[in-house]
Coordinates of N, CA and C in Angstrom, one line a residue:
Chain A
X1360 N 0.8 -1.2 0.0 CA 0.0 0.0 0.0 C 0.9 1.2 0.0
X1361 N 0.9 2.4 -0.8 CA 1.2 3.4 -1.3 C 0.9 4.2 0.3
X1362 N 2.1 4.6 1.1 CA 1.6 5.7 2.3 C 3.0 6.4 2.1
X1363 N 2.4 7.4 3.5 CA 3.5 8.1 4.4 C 3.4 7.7 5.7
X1364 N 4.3 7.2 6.0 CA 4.5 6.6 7.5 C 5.3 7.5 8.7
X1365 N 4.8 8.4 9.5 CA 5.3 9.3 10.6 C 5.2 8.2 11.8
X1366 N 6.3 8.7 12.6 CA 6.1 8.4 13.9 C 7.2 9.0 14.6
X1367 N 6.5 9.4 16.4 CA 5.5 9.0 16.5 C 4.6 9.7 16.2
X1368 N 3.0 9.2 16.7 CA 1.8 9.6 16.7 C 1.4 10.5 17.2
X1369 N 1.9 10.2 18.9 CA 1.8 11.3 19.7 C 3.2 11.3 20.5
X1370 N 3.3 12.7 20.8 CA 4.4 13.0 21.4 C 4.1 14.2 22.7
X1371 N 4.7 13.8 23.8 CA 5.0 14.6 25.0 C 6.3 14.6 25.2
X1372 N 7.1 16.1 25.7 CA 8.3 16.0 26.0 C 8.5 17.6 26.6
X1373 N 9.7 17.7 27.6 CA 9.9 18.7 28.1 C 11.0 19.7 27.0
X1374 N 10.7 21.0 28.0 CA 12.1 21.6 27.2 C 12.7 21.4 27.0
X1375 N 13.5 21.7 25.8 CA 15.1 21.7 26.0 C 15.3 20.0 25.0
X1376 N 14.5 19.1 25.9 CA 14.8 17.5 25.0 C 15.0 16.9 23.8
X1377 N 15.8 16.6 23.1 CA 16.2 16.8 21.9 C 15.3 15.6 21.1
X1378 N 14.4 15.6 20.1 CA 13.6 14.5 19.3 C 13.5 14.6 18.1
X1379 N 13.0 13.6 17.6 CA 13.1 13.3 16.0 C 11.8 12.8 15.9
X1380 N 11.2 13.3 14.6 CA 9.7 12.7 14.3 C 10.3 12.3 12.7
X1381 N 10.0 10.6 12.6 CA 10.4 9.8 11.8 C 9.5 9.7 10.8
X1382 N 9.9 10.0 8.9 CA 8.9 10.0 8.0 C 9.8 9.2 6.7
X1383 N 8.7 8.6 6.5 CA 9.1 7.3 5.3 C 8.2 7.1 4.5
X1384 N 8.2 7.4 3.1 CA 7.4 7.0 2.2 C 8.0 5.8 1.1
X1385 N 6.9 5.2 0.3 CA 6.9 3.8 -0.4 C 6.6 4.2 -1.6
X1386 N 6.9 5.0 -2.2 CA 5.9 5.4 -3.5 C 7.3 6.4 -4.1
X1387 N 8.6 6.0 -3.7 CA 9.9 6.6 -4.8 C 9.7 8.2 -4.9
X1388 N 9.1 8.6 -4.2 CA 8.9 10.2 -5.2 C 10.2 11.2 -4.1
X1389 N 10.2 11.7 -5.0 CA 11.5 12.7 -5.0 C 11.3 14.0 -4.1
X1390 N 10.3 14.2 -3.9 CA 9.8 15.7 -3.1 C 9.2 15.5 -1.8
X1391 N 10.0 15.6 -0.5 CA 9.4 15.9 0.7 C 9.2 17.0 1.4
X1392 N 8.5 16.9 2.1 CA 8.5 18.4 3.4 C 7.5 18.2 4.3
X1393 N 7.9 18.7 5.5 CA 7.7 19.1 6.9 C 6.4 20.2 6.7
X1394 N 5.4 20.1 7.4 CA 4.5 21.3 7.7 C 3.8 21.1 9.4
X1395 N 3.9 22.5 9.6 CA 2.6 22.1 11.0 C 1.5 23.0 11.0
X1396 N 0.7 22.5 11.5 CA -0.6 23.3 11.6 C -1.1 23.4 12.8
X1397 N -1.5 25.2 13.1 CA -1.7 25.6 14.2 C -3.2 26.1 13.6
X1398 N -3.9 26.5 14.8 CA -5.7 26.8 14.9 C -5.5 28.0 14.7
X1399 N -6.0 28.3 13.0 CA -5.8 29.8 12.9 C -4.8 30.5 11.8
X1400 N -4.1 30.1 11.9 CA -2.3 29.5 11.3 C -2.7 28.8 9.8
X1401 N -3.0 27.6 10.1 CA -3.2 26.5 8.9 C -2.2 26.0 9.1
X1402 N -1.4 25.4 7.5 CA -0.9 24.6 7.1 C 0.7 25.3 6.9
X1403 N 1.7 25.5 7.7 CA 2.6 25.9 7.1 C 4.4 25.2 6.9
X1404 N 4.7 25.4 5.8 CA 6.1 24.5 5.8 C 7.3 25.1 6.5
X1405 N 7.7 24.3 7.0 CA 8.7 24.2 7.7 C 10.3 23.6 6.9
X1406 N 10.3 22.7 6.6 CA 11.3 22.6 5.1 C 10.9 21.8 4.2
X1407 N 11.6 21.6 3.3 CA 11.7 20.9 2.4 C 12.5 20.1 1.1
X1408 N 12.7 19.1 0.7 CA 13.3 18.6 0.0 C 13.0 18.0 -1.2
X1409 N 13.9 18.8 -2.1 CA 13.8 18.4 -3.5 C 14.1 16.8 -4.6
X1410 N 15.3 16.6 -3.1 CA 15.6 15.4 -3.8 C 16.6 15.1 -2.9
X1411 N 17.5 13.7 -2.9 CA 18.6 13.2 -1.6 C 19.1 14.5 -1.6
X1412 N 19.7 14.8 -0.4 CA 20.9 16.0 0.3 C 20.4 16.9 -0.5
X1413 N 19.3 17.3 -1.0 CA 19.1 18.7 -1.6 C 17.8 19.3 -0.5
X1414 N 18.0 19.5 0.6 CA 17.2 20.3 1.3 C 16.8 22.1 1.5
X1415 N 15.9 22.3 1.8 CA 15.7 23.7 1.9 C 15.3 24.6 3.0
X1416 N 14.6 25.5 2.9 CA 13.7 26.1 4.4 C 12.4 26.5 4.1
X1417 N 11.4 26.1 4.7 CA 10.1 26.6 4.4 C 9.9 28.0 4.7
X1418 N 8.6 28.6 4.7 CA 8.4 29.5 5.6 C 8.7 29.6 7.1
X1419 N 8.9 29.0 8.1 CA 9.0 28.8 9.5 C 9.8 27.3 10.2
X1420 N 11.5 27.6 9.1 CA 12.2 27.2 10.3 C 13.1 26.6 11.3
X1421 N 12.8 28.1 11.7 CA 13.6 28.4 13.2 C 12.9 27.4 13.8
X1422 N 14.3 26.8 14.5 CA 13.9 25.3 15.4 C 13.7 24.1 14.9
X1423 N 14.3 24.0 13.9 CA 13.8 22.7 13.1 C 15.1 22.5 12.1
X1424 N 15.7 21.4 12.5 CA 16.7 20.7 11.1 C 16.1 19.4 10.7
X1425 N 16.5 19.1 9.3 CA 15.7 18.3 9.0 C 17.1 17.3 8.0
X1426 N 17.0 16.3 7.3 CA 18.2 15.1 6.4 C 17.6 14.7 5.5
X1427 N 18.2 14.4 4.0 CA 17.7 13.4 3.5 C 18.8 12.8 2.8
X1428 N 19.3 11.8 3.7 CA 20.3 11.3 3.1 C 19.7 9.8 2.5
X1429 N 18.7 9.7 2.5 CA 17.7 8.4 1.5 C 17.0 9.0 0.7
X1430 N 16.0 8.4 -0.2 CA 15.2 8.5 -0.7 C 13.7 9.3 -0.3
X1431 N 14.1 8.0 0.8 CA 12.4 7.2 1.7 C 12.0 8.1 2.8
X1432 N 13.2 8.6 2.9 CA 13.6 9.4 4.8 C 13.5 10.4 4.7
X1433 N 12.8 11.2 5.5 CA 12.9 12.9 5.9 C 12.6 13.1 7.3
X1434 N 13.8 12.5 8.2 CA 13.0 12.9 9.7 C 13.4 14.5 9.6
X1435 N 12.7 14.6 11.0 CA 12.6 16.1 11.4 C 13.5 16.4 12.7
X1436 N 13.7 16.8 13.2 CA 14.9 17.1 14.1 C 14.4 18.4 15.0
X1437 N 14.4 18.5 16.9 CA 13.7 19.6 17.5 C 15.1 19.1 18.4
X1438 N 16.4 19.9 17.5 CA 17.5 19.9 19.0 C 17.4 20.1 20.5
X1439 N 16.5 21.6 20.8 CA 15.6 21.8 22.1 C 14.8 22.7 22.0
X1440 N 13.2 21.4 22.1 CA 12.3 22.4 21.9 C 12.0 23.0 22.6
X1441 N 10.8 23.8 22.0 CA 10.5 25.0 23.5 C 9.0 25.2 23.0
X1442 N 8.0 25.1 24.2 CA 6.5 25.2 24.0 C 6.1 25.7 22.9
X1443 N 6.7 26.8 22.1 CA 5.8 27.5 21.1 C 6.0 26.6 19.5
X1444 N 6.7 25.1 20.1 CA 6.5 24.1 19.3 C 5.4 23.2 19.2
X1445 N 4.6 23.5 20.3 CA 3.4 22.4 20.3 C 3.1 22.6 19.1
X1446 N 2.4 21.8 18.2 CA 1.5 21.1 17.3 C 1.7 20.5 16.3
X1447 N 0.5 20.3 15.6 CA 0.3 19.3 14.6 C 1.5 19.2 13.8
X1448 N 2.1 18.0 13.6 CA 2.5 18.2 12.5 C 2.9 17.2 11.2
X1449 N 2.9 17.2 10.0 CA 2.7 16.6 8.8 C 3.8 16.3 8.1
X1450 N 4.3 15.1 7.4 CA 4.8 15.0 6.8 C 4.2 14.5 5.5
X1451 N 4.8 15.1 4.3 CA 4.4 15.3 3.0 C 5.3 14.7 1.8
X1452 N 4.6 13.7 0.8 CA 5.4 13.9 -0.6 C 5.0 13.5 -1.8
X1453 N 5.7 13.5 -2.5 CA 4.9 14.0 -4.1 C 6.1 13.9 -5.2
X1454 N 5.8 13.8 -6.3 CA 6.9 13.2 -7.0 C 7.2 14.8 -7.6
X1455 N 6.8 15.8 -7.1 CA 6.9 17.1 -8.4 C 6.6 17.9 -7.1
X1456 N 6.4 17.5 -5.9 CA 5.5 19.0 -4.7 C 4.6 19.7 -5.3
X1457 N 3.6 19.5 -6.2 CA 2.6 19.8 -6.4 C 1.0 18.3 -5.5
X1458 N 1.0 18.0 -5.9 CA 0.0 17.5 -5.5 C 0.8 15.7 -4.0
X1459 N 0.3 16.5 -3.4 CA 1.2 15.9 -1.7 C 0.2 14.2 -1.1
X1460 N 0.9 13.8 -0.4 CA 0.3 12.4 -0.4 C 0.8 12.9 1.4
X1461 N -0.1 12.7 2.8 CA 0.1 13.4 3.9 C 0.4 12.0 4.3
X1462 N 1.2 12.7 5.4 CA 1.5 11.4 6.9 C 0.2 11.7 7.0
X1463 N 0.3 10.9 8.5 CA -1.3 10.7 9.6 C -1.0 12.0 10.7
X1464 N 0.1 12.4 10.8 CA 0.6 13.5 12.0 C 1.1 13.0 12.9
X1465 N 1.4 14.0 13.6 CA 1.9 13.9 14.8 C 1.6 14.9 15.6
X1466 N 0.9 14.6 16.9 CA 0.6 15.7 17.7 C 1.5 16.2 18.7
X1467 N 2.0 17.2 18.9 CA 3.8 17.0 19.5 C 3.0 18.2 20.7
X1468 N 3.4 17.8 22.2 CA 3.3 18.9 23.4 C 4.9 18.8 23.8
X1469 N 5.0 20.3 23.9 CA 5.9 20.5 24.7 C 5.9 21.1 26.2
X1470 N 6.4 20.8 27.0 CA 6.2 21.0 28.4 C 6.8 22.3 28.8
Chain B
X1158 N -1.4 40.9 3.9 CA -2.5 40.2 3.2 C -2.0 38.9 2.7
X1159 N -2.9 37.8 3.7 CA -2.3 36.0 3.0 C -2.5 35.9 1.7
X1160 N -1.0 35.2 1.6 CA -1.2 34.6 0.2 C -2.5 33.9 -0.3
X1161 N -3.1 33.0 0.6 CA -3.9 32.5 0.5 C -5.1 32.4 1.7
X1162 N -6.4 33.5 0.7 CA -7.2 33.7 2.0 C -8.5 32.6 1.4
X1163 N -9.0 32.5 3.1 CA -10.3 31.8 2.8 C -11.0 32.2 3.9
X1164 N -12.6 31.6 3.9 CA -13.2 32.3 5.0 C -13.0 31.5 5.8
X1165 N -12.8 31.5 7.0 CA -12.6 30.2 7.6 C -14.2 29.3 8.3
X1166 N -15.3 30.0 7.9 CA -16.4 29.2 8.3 C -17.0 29.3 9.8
X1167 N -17.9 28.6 9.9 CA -18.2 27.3 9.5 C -19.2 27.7 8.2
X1168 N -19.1 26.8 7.1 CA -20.3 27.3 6.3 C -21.7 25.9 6.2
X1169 N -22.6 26.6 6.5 CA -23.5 24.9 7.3 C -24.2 25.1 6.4
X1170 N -24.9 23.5 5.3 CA -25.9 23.6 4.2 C -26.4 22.7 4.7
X1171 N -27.5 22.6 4.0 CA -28.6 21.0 4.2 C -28.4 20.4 3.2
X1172 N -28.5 18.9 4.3 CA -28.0 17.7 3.0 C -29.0 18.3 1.9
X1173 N -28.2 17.8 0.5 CA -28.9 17.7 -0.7 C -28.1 19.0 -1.4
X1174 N -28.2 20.3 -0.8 CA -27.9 21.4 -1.4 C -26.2 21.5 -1.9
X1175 N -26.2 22.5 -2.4 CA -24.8 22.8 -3.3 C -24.1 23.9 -1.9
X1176 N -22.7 23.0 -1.8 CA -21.6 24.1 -1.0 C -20.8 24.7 -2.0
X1177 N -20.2 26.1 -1.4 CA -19.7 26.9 -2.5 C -18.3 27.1 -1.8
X1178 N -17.4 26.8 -1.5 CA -16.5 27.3 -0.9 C -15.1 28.1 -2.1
X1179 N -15.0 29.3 -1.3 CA -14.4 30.3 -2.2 C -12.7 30.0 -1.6
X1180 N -11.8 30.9 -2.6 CA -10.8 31.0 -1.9 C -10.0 32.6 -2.8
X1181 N -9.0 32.8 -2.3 CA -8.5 34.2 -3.4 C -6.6 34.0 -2.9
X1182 N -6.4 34.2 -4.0 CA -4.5 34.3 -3.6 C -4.0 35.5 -4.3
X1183 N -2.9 35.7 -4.2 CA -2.1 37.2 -4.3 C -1.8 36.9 -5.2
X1184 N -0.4 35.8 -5.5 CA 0.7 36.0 -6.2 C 0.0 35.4 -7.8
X1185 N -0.2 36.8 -8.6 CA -0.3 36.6 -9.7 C 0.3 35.5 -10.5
X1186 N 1.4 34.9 -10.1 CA 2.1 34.2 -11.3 C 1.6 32.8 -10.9
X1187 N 1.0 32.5 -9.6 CA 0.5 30.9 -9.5 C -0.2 30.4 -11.0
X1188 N 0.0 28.7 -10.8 CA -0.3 28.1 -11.9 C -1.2 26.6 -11.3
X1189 N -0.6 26.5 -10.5 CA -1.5 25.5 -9.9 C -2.4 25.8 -9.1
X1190 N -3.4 24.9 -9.0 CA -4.5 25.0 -8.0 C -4.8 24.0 -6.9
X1191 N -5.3 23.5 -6.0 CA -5.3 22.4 -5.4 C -6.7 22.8 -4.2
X1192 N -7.7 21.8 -4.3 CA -8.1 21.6 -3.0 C -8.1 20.4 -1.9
X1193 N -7.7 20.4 -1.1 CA -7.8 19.5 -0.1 C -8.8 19.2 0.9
X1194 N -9.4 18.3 0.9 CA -10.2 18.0 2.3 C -9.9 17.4 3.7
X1195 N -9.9 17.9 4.9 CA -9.7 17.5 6.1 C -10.3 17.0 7.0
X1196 N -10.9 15.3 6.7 CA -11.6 16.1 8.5 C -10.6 16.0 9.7
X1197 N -11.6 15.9 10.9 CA -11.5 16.1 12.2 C -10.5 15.3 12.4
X1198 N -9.0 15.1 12.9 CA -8.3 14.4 13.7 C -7.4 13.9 12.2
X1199 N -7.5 13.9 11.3 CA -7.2 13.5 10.0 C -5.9 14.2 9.3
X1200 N -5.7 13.5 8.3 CA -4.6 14.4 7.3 C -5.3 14.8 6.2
X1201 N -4.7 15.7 5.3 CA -5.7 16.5 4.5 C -5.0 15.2 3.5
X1202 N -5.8 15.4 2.6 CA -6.1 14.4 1.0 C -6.4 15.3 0.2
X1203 N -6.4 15.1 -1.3 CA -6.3 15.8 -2.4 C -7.9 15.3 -3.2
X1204 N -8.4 16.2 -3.3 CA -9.8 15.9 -3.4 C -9.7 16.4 -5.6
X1205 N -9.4 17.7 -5.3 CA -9.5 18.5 -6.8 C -7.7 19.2 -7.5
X1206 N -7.7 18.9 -8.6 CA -6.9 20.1 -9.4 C -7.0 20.7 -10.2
X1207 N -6.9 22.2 -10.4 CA -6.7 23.1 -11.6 C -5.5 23.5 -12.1
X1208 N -6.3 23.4 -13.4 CA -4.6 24.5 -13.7 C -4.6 25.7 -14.8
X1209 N -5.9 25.4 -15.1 CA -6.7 26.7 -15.9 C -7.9 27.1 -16.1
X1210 N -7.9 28.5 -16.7 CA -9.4 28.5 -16.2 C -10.5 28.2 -17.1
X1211 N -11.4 28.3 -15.9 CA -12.6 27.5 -16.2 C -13.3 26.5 -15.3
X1212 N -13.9 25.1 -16.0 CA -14.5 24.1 -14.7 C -13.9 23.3 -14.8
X1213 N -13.5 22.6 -14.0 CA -13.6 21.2 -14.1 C -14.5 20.1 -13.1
X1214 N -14.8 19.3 -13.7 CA -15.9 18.5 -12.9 C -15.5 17.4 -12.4
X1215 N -15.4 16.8 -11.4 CA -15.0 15.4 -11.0 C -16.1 14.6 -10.2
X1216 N -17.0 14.4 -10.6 CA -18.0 13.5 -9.4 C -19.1 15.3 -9.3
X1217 N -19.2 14.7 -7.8 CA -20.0 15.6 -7.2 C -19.1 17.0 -7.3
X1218 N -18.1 17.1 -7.7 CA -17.0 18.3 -7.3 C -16.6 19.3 -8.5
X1219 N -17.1 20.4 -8.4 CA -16.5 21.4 -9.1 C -15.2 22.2 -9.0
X1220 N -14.5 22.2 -10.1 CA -13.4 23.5 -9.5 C -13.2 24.5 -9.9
X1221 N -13.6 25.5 -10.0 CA -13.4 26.8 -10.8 C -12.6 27.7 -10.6
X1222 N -12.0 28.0 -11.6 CA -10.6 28.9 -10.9 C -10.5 30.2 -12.6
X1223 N -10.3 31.8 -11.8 CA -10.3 33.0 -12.6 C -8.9 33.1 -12.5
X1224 N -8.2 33.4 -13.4 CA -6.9 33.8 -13.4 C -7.0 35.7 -12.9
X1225 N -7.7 35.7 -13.9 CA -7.6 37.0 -13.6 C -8.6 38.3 -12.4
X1226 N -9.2 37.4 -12.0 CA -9.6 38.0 -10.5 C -8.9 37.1 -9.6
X1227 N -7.9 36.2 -10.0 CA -7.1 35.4 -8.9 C -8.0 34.9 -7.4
X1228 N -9.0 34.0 -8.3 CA -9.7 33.1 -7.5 C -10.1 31.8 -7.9
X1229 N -10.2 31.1 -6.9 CA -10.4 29.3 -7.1 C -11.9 28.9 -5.9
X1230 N -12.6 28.3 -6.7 CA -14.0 28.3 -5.7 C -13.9 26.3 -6.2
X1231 N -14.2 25.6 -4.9 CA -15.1 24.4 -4.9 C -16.4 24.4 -5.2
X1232 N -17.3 23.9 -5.8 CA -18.8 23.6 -5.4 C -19.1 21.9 -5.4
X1233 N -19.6 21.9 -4.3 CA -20.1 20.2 -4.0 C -21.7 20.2 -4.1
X1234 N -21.4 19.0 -5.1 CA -23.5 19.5 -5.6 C -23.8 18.1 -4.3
X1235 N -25.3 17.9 -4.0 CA -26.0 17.0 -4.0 C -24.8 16.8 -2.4
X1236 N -24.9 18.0 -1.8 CA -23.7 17.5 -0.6 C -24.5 17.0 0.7
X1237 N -23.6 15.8 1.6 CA -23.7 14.3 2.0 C -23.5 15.2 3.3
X1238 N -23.5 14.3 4.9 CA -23.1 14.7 6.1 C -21.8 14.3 6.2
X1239 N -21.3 13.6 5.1 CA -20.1 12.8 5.1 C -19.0 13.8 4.6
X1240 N -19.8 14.7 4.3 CA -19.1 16.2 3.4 C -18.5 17.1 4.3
X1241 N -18.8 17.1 5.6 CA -18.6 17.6 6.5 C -17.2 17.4 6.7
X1242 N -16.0 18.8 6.4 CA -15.2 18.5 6.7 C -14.2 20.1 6.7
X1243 N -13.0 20.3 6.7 CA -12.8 21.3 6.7 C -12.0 21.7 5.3
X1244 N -12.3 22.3 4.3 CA -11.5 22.5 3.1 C -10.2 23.2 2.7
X1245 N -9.1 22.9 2.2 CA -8.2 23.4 2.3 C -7.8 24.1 0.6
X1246 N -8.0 24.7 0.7 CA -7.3 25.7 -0.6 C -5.6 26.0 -0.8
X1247 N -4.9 25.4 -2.1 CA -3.2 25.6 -1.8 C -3.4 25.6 -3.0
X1248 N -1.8 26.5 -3.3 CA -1.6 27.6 -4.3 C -0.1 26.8 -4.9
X1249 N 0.3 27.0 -5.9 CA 1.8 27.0 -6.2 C 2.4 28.1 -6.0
X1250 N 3.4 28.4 -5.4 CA 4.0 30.0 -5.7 C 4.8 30.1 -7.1
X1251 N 4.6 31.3 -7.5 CA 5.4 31.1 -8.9 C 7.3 31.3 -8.4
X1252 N 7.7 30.2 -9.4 CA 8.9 29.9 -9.6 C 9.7 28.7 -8.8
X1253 N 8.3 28.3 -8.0 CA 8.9 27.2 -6.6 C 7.6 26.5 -6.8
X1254 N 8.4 25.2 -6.7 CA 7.0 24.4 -6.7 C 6.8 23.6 -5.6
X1255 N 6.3 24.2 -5.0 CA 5.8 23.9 -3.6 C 4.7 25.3 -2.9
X1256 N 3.8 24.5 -2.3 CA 2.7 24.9 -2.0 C 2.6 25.5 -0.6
X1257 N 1.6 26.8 -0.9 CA 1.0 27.4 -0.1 C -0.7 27.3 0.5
X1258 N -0.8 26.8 1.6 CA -2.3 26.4 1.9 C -3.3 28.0 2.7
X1259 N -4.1 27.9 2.1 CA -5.1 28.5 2.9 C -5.0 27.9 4.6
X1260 N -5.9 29.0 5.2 CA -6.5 28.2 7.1 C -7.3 27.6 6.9
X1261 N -8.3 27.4 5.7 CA -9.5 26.4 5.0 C -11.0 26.9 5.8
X1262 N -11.7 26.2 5.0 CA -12.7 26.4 5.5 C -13.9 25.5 5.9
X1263 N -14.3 25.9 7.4 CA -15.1 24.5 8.0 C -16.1 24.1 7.4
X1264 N -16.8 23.2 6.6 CA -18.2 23.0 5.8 C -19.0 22.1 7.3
X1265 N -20.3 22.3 7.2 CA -20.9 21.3 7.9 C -22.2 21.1 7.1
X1266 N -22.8 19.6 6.9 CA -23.9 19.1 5.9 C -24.5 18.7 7.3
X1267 N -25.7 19.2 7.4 CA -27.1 18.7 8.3 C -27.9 17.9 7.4
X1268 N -28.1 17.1 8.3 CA -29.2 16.1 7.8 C -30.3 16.5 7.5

């Protein structure tokens, strides 16, 4: 079956703790990125990737490194978070980044 | 002024009736269109695409998109309680291809 696989699902963690939200897709396509969505906000990118080791920066970010030294792989990286990281967040891909195939999310609290 | 505005709702119809959901973007040079549907607790999915203007029809789903008043409207004929969801409107930016989403907008179908 054709997905995007995030994990985890759900996430709690204090300040400062350093985490990775893990994203892998099965469908070869060349184009990843990171978005989170806040109430209000929407949908916004945080990075993204054109293809292996060719990464970029979305609109929002500060606090966020991200790898793609696979294909398949685009974790996300929060060296030390800090509360005004809570939420949703999405991973995304597409053979062109026009029309996006979503993770399931991750709902990330920071303490 | 967002790149990509929408109203954000709620817009409530009765089953059967037609939803209209509008959207408007700035950057003149967009070429793509895209709507997404979200529901509650969910990841957004790719419901419609444009890429010029005019209609296009897919099922119950219209897409209409003005270049030159730089607007993209859904219409859902014959709409279900299953329609109930929040819509997401995203844009290409011109020269990057990668997308910019609306905050979407909440539909609700009453029985």
């Amino acid at each position: 079956e054709a997905q995007v696989t995030q994990n985890p699902r759900y996430l709690i963690t204090v300040t400062g703790k350093k985490l990775t939200v893990t994203c892998s897709q099965n469908m070869n396509h060349e184009y990843m990125s990171w978005y989170r969505q806040d109430p209000g906000l929407g949908l916004r990118q945080i990075y993204y990737s054109m293809n292996v080791e060719v990464t970029d920066k979305g609109d929002v970010p500060e606090g966020y490194k991200v790898s793609r030294k696979e294909k398949r792989n685009f974790p996300l990286i929060l060296e030390s978070p800090s509360p005004n990281q809570t939420s949703l967040y999405f991973c995304a891909s597409s053979l062109q980044g026009e029309k996006l195939f979503f993770g399931s999310g991750t709902q990330l609290s920071v303490l | 002024q967002k790149e990509v505005e929408q109203n954000s709702g709620p817009l409530s119809v009765p089953e059967g009736a037609i939803a209209s959901l509008n959207c408007t973007y700035s950057d003149r040079g967009s070429q793509s269109f895209f709507w997404y549907r979200q529901y509650s607790g969910k990841s957004p999915e790719l419901i419609m695409s444009i890429y010029s203007n005019g209609d296009k029809e897919d099922g119950r789903f219209t897409a209409q998109l003005n270049k030159a008043s730089q607007y993209v409207s859904l219409l859902i004929r014959d709409s279900q309680p299953s329609d109930s969801a929040t819509y997401l409107c995203a844009v290409t930016r011109t020269g990057f291809q990668k997308l910019v989403f609306g905050t979407g907008t909440r539909l609700l179908v009453s029985p």
